[in-house]
mmCIF file with all atom_site columns, C-alpha atoms in Angstrom:
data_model
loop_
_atom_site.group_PDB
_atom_site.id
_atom_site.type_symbol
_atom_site.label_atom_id
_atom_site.label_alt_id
_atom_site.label_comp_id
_atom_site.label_asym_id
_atom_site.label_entity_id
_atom_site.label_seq_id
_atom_site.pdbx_PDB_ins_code
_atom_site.Cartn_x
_atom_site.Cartn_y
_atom_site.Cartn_z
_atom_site.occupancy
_atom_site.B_iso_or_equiv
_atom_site.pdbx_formal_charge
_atom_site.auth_seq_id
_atom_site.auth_comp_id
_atom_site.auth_asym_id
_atom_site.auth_atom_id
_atom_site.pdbx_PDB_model_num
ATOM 1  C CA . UNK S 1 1  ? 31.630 -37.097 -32.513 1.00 62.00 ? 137 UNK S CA 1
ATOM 2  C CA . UNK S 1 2  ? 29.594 -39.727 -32.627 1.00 79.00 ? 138 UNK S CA 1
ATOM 3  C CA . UNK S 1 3  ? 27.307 -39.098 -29.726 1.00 74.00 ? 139 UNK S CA 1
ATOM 4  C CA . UNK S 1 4  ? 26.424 -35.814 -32.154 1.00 82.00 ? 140 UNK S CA 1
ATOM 5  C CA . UNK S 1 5  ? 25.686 -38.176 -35.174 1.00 87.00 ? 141 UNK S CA 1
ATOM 6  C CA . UNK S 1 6  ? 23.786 -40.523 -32.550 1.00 88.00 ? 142 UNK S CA 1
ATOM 7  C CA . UNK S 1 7  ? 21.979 -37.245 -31.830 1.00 87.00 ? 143 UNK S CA 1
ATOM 8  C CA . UNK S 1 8  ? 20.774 -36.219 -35.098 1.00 89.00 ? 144 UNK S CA 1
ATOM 9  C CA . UNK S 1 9  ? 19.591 -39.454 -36.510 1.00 92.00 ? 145 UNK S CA 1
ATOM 10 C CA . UNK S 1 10 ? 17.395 -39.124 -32.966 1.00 93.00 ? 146 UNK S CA 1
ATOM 11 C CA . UNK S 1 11 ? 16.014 -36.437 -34.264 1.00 91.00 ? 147 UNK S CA 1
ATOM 12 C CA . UNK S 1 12 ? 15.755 -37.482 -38.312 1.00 95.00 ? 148 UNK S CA 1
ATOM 13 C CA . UNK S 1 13 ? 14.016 -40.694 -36.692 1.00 96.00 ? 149 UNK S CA 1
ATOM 14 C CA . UNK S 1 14 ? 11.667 -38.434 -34.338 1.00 95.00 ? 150 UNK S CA 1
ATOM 15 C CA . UNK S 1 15 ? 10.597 -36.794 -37.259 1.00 96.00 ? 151 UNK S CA 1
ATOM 16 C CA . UNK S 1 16 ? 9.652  -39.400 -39.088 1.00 96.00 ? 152 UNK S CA 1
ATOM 17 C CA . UNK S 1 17 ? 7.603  -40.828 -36.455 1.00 97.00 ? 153 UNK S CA 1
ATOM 18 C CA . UNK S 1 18 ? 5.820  -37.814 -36.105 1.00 97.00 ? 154 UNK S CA 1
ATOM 19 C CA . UNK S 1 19 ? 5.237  -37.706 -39.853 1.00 96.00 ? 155 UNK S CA 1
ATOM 20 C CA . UNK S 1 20 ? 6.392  -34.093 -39.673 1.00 95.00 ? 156 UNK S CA 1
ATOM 21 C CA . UNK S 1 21 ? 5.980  -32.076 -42.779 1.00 95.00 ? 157 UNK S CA 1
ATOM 22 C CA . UNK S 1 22 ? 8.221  -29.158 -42.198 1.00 96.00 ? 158 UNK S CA 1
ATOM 23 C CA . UNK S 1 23 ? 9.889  -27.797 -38.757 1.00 96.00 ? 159 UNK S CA 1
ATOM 24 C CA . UNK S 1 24 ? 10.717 -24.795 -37.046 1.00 95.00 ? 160 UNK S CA 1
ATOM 25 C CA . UNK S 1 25 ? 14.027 -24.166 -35.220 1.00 92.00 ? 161 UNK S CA 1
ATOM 26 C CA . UNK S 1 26 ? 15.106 -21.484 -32.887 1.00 86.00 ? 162 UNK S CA 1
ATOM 27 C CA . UNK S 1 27 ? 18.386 -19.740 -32.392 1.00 83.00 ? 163 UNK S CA 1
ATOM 28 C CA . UNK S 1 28 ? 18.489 -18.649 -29.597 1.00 80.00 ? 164 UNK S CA 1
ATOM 29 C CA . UNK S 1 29 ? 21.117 -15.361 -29.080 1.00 77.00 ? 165 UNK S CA 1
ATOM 30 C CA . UNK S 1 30 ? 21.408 -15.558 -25.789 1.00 72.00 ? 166 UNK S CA 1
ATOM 31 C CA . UNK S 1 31 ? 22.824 -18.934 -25.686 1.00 72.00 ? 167 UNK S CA 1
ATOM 32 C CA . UNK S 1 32 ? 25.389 -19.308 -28.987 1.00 68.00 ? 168 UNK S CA 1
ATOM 33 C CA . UNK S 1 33 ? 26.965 -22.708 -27.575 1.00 69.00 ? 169 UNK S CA 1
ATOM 34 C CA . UNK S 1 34 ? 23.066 -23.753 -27.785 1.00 67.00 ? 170 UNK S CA 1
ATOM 35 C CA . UNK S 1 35 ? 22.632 -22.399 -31.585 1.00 68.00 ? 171 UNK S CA 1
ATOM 36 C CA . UNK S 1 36 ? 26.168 -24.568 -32.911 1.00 72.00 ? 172 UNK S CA 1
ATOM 37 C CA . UNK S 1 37 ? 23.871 -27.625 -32.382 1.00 80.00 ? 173 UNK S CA 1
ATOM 38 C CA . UNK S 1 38 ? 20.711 -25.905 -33.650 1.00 84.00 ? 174 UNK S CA 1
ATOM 39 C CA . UNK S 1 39 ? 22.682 -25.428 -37.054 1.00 83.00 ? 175 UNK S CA 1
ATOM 40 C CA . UNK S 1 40 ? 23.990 -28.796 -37.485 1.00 86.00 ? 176 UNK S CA 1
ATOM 41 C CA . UNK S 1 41 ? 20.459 -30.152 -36.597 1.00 89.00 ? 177 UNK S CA 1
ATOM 42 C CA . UNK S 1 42 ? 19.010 -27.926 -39.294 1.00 92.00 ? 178 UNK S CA 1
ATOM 43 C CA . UNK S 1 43 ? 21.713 -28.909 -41.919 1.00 92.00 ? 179 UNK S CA 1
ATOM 44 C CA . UNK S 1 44 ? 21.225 -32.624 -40.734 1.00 93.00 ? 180 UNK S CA 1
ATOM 45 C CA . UNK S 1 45 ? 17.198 -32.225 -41.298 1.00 96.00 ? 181 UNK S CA 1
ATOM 46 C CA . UNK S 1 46 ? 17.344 -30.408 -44.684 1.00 96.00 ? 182 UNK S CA 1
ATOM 47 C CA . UNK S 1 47 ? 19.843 -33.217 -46.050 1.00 96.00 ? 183 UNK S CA 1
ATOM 48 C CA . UNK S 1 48 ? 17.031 -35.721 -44.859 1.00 96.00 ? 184 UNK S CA 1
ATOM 49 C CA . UNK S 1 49 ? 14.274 -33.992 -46.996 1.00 96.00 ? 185 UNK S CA 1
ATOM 50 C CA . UNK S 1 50 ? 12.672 -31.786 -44.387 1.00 97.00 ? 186 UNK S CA 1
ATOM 51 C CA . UNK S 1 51 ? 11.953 -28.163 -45.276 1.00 97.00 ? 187 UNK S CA 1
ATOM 52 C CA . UNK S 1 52 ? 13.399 -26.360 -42.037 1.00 97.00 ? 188 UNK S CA 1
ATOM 53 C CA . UNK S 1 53 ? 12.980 -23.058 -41.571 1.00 96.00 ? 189 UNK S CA 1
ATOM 54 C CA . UNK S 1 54 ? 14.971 -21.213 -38.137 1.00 91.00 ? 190 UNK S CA 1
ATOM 55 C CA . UNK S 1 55 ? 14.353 -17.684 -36.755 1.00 86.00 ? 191 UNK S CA 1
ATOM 56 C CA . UNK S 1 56 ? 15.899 -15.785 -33.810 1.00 84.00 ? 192 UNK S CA 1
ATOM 57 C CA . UNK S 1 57 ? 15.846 -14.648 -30.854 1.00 81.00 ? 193 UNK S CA 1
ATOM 58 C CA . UNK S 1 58 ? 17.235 -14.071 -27.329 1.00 80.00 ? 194 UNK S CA 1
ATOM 59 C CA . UNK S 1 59 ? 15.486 -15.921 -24.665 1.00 79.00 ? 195 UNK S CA 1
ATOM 60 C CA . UNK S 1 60 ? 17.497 -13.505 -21.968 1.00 77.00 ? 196 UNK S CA 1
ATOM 61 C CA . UNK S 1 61 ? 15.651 -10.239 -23.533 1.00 80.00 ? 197 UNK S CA 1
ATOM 62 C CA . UNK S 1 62 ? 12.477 -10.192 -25.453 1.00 81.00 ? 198 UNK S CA 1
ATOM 63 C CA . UNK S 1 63 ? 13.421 -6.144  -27.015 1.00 84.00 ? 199 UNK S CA 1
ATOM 64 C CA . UNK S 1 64 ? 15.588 -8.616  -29.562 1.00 79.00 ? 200 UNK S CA 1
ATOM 65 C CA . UNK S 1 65 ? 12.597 -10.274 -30.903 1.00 82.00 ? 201 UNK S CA 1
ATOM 66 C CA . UNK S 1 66 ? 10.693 -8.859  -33.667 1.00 85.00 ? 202 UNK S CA 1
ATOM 67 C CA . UNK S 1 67 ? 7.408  -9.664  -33.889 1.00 87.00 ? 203 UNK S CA 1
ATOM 68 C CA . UNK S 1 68 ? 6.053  -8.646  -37.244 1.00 92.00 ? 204 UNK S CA 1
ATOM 69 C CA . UNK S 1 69 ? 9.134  -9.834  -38.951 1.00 91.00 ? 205 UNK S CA 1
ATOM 70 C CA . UNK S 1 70 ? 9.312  -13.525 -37.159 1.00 89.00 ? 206 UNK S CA 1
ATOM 71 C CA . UNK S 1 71 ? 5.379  -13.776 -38.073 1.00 90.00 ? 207 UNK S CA 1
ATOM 72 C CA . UNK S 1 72 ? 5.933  -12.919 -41.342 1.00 92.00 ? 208 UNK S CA 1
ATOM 73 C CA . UNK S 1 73 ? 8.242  -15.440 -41.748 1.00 92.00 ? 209 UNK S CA 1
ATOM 74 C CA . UNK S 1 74 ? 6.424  -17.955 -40.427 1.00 91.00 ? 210 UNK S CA 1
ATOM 75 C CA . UNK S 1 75 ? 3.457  -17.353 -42.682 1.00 91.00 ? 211 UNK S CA 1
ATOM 76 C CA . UNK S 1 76 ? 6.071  -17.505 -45.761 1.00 92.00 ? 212 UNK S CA 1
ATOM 77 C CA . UNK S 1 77 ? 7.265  -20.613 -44.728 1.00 95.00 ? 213 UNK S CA 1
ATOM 78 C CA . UNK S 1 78 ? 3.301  -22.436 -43.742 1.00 93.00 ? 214 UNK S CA 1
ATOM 79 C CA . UNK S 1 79 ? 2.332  -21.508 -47.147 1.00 93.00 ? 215 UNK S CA 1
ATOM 80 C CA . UNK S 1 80 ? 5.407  -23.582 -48.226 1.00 93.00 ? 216 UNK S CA 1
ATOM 81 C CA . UNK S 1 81 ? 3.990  -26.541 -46.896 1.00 94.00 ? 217 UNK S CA 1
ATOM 82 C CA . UNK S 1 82 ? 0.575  -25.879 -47.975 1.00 91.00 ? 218 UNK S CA 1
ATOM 83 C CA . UNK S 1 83 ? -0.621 -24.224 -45.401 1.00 86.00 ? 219 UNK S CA 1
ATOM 84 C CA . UNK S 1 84 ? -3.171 -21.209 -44.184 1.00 74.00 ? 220 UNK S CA 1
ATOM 85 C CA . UNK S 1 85 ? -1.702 -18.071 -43.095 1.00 65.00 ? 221 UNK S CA 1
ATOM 86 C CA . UNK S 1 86 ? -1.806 -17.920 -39.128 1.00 62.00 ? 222 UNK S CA 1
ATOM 87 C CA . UNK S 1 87 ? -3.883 -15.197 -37.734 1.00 66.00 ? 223 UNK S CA 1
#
């Protein structure tokens, strides 16, 4: 328990370092014991002030992933943070 809280503030502190103004997290299907820890990160980030936005997909077979939709999101969540839609 609290190597995981160890863990997050890591990742809070890398963050801030890297002056980061929003970030993008992956679940990853293929891999749920992976995604537990990509959830708490995300809750973890959002309580810190970071907008955090997570998509999916299955690293062990790309016919999950869904192009338009992911891209679309994406662009939703850049113009969030003030930014240009990605072409």
């Amino acid at each position: 328990m609290k190597k995981d809280i160890i863990l997050l503030l890591m990742m809070i502190r890398i963050a801030k370092v890297w002056k980061l103004d929003g970030i993008m997290l992956h679940y990853n299907r293929g891999c749920e014991g992976l995604s537990l820890g990509i959830a708490e990160n995300r809750l973890a980030l959002i309580e810190a002030g970071y907008p955090v936005m997570a998509f999916e997909g299955n690293m062990g077979d790309e016919r999950e992933f869904d192009e338009a939709k992911t891209m679309g999101r994406i662009d939703s969540f850049m113009e969030t943070l003030g930014m240009k839609e990605i072409k």
